[in-house]
Short mmCIF file of C-alpha atoms in Angstrom, two decimals:
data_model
loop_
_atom_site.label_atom_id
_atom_site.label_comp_id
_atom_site.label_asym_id
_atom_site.label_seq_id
_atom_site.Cartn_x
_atom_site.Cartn_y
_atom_site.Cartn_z
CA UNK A 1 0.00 0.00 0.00
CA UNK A 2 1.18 3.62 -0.72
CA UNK A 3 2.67 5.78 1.81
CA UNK A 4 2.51 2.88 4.31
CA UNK A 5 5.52 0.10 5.49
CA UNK A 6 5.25 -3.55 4.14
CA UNK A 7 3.53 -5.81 6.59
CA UNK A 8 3.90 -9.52 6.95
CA UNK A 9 1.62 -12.16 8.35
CA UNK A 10 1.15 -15.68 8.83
CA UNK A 11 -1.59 -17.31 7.18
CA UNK A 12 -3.47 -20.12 8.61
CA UNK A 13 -5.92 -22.28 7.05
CA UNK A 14 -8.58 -22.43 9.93
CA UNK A 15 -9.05 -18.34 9.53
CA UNK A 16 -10.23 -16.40 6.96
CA UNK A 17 -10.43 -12.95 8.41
CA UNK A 18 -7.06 -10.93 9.54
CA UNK A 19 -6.68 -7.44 11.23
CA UNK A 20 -3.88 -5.71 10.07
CA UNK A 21 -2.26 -2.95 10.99
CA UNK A 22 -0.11 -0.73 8.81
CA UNK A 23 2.32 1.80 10.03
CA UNK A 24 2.49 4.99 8.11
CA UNK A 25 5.83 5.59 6.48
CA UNK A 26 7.99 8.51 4.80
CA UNK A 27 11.39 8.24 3.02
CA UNK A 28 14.83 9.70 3.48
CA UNK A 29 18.05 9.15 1.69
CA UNK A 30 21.55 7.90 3.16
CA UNK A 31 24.84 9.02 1.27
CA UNK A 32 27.90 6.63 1.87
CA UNK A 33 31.22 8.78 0.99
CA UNK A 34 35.14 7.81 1.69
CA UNK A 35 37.66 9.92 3.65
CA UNK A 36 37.90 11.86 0.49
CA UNK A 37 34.71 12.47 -0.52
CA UNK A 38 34.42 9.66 -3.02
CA UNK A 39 30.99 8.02 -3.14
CA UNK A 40 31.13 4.39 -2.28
CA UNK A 41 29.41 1.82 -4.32
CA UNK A 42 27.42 -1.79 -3.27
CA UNK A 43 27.63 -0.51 0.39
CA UNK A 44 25.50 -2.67 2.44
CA UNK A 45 23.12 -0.25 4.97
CA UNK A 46 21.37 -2.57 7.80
CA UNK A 47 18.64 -0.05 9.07
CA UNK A 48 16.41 -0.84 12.43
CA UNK A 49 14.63 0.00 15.21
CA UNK A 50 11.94 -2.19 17.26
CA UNK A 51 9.37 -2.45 15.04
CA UNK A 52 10.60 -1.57 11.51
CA UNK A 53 13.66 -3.12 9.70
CA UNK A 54 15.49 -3.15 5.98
CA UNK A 55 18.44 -3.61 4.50
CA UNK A 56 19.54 -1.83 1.22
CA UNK A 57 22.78 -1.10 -0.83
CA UNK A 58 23.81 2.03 -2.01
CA UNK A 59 24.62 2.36 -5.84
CA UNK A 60 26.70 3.95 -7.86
CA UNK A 61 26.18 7.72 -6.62
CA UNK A 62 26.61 6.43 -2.92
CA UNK A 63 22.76 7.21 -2.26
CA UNK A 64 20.51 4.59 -0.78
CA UNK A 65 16.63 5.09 -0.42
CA UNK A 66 15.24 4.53 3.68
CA UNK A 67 11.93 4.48 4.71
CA UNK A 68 10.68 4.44 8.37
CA UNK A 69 7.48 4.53 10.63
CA UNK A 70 6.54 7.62 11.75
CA UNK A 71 6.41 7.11 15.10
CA UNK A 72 9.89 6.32 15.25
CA UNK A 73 12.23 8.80 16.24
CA UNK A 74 15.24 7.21 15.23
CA UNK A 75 16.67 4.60 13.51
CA UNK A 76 20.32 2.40 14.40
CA UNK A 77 22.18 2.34 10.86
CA UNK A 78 24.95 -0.31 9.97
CA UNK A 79 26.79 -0.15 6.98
CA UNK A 80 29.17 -2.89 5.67
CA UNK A 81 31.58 -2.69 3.16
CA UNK A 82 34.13 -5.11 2.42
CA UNK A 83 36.67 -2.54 1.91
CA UNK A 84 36.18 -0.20 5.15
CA UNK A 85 35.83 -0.35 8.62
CA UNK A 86 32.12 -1.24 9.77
CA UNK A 87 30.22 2.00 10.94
CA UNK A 88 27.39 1.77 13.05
CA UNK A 89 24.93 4.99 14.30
CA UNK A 90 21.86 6.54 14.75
CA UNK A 91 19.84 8.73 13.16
CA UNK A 92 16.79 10.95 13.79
CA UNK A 93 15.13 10.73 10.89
CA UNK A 94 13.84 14.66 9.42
CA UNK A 95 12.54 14.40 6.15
CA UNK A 96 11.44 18.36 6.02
CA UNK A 97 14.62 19.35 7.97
CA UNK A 98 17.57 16.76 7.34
CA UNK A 99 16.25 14.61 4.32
CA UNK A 100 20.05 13.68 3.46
CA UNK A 101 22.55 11.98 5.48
CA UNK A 102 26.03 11.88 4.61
CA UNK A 103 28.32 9.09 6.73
CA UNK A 104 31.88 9.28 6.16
CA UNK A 105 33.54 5.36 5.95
CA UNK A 106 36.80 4.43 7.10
CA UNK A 107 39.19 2.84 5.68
CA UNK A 108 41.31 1.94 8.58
CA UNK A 109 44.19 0.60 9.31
CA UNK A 110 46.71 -2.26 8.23
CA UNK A 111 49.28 -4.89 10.12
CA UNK A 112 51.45 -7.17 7.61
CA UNK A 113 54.47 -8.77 7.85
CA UNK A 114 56.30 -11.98 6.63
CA UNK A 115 56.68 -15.59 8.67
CA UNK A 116 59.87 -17.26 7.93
CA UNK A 117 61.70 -19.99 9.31
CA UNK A 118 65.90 -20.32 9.03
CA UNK A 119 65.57 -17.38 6.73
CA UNK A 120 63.13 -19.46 4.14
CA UNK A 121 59.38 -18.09 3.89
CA UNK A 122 56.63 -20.30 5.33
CA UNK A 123 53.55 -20.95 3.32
CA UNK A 124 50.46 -21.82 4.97
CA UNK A 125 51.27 -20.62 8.48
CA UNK A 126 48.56 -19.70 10.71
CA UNK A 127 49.03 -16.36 12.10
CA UNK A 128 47.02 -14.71 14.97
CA UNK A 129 46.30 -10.91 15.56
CA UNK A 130 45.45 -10.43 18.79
CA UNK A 131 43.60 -7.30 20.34
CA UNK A 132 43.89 -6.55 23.73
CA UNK A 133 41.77 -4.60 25.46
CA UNK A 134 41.64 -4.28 29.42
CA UNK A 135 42.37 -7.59 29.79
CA UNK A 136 39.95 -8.89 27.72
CA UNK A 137 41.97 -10.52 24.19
CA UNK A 138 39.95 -11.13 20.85
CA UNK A 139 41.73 -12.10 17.80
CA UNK A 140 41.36 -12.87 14.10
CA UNK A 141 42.74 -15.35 12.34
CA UNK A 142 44.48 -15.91 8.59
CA UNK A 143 47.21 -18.25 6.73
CA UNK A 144 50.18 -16.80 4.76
CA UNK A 145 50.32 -17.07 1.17
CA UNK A 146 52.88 -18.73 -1.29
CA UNK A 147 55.63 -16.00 -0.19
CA UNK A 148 55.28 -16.17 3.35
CA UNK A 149 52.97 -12.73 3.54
CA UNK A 150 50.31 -11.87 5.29
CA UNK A 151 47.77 -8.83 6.14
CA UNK A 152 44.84 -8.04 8.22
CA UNK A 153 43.59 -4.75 6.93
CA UNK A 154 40.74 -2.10 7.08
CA UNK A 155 41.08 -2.72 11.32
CA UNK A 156 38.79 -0.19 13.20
CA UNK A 157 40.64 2.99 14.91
CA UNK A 158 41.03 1.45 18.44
CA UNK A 159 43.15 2.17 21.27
CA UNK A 160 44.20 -1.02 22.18
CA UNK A 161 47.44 -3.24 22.63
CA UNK A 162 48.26 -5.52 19.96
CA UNK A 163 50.10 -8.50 18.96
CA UNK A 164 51.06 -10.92 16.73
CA UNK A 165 51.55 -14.50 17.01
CA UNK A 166 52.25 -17.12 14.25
CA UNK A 167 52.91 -20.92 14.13
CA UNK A 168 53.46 -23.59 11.63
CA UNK A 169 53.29 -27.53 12.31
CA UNK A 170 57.10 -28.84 12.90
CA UNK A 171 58.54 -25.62 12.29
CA UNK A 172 57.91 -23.70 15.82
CA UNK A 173 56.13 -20.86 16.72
CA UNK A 174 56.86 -16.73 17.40
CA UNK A 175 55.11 -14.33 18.88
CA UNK A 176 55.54 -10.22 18.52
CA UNK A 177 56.49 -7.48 21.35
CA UNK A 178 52.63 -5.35 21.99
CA UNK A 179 52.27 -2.46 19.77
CA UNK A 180 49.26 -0.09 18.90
CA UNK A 181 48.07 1.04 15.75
CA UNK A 182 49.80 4.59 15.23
CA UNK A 183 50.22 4.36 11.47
CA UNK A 184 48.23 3.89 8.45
CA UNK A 185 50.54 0.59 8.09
CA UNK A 186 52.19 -1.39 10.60
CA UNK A 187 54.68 -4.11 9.46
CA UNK A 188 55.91 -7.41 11.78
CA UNK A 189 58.20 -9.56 10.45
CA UNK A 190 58.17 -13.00 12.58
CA UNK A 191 61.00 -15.75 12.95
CA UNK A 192 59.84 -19.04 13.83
CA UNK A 193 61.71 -20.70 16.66
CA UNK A 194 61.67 -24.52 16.73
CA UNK A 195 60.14 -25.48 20.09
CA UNK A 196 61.73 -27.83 23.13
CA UNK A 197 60.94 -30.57 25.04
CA UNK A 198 62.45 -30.43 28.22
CA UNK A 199 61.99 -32.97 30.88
CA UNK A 200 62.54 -32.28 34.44
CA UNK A 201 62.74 -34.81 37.29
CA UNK A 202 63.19 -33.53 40.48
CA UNK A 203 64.84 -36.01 43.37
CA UNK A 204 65.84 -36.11 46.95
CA UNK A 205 69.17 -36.55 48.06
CA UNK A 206 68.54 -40.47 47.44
CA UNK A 207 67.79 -40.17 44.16
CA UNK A 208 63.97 -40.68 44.88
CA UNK A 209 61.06 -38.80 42.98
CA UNK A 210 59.57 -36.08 45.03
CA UNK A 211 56.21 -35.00 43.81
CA UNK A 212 53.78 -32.07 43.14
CA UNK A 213 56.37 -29.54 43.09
CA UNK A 214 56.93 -26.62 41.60
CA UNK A 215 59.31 -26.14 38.69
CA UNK A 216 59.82 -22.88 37.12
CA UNK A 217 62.30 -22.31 33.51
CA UNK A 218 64.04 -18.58 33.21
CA UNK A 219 65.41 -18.68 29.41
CA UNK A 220 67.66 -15.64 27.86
CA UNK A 221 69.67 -15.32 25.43
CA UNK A 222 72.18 -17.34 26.49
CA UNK A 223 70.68 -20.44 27.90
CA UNK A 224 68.21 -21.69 30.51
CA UNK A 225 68.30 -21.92 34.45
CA UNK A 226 66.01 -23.67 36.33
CA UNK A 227 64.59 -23.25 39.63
CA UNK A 228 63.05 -25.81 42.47
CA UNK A 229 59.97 -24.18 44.48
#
């Protein structure tokens, strides 16, 4: 129906009468630019509030069409793009006053590096970025390609602690010193380190086991030291 949202209900075959209820609607528009001004394309706008959803993409000019219930105030906006940083925010929608809303993406920023092991590049290595944020740690995962590369990229502005930690089956593992994301592009190099075994058996003066104890390993530079607790 004109000038009213789309309504869905479930049909059932024991009733033949329905009341429905249609919320009134009216249209605004939602312009998707870059840092530069640049309009982006096949932008993917999630657009909700409790009673009245959609989901459209913006074309070529950057514009996408919204509608929304009248008796909503505001809407929460997503937008997705698999080239920028995912923006979320709200808007009042004001057809007479604000019929036009311009949201700026981001394209964020960029960690990449190389994984090698005894100076040879290591396809296929699983490599970890971890985000660290008041003690809580998320991270995202990826492999390296056929030189040994990697990159996570369009990361959200965040002011976090960061590292990065790779591994590859037989040939060790490495993990980077914290950094945060102060540049456009930040680039770790890793050197796999071939892991150890060490056994540890810890006796009495007759050469008898003594167990549950404590054993920790301080390793430098120059070698190892243990110590009984």
């Amino acid at each position: 129906v004109d000038n009213f949202a789309p309504h869905t209900i479930n049909v059932f075959p024991y009733q033949d009468t329905y009341k429905i209820f249609l919320s009134e609607i009216f249209e605004a528009q939602v312009k998707i630019i870059d840092e530069i001004g640049n309009a982006v394309n096949g932008a993917r706008i999630d657009c909700y509030s409790n009673d009245f959803s959609q989901t459209v993409n913006t074309g070529k000019d950057g514009f996408a069409k919204l509608t929304s219930s009248k008796n909503v105030k505001s809407q929460s906006i997503s937008i997705f793009h698999p080239n920028f940083v995912r923006c979320s925010t709200t808007w009042d929608f004001d057809t007479k006053n604000s019929p036009v809303k311009t949201i700026i993406l981001l394209e964020g920023k960029e960690v990449r590096g190389e994984v090698k092991f005894k100076d040879k590049s290591i396809e296929g290595a699983k490599v970890f970025l971890i985000k660290k944020i008041h003690n809580f740690e998320r991270s995202t995962q990826l492999y390296t390609d056929q030189k040994g590369k990697y990159s996570f990229s369009h990361l959200d502005i965040e002011e976090a602690d960061y590292f990065i930690q790779a591994s590859y089956l037989g040939n060790g593992t490495a993990t980077s010193p914290k950094f945060k994301l102060l540049d456009k592009t930040t680039e770790i190099n890793l050197d796999l380190k071939e892991e150890s075994i060490l056994l540890v058996r810890v006796v009495d003066k007759n050469d008898l086991p003594i167990s549950n104890q404590n054993v920790t390993l301080n390793c430098n530079s120059i070698g190892c030291e243990w110590q009984q607790k």
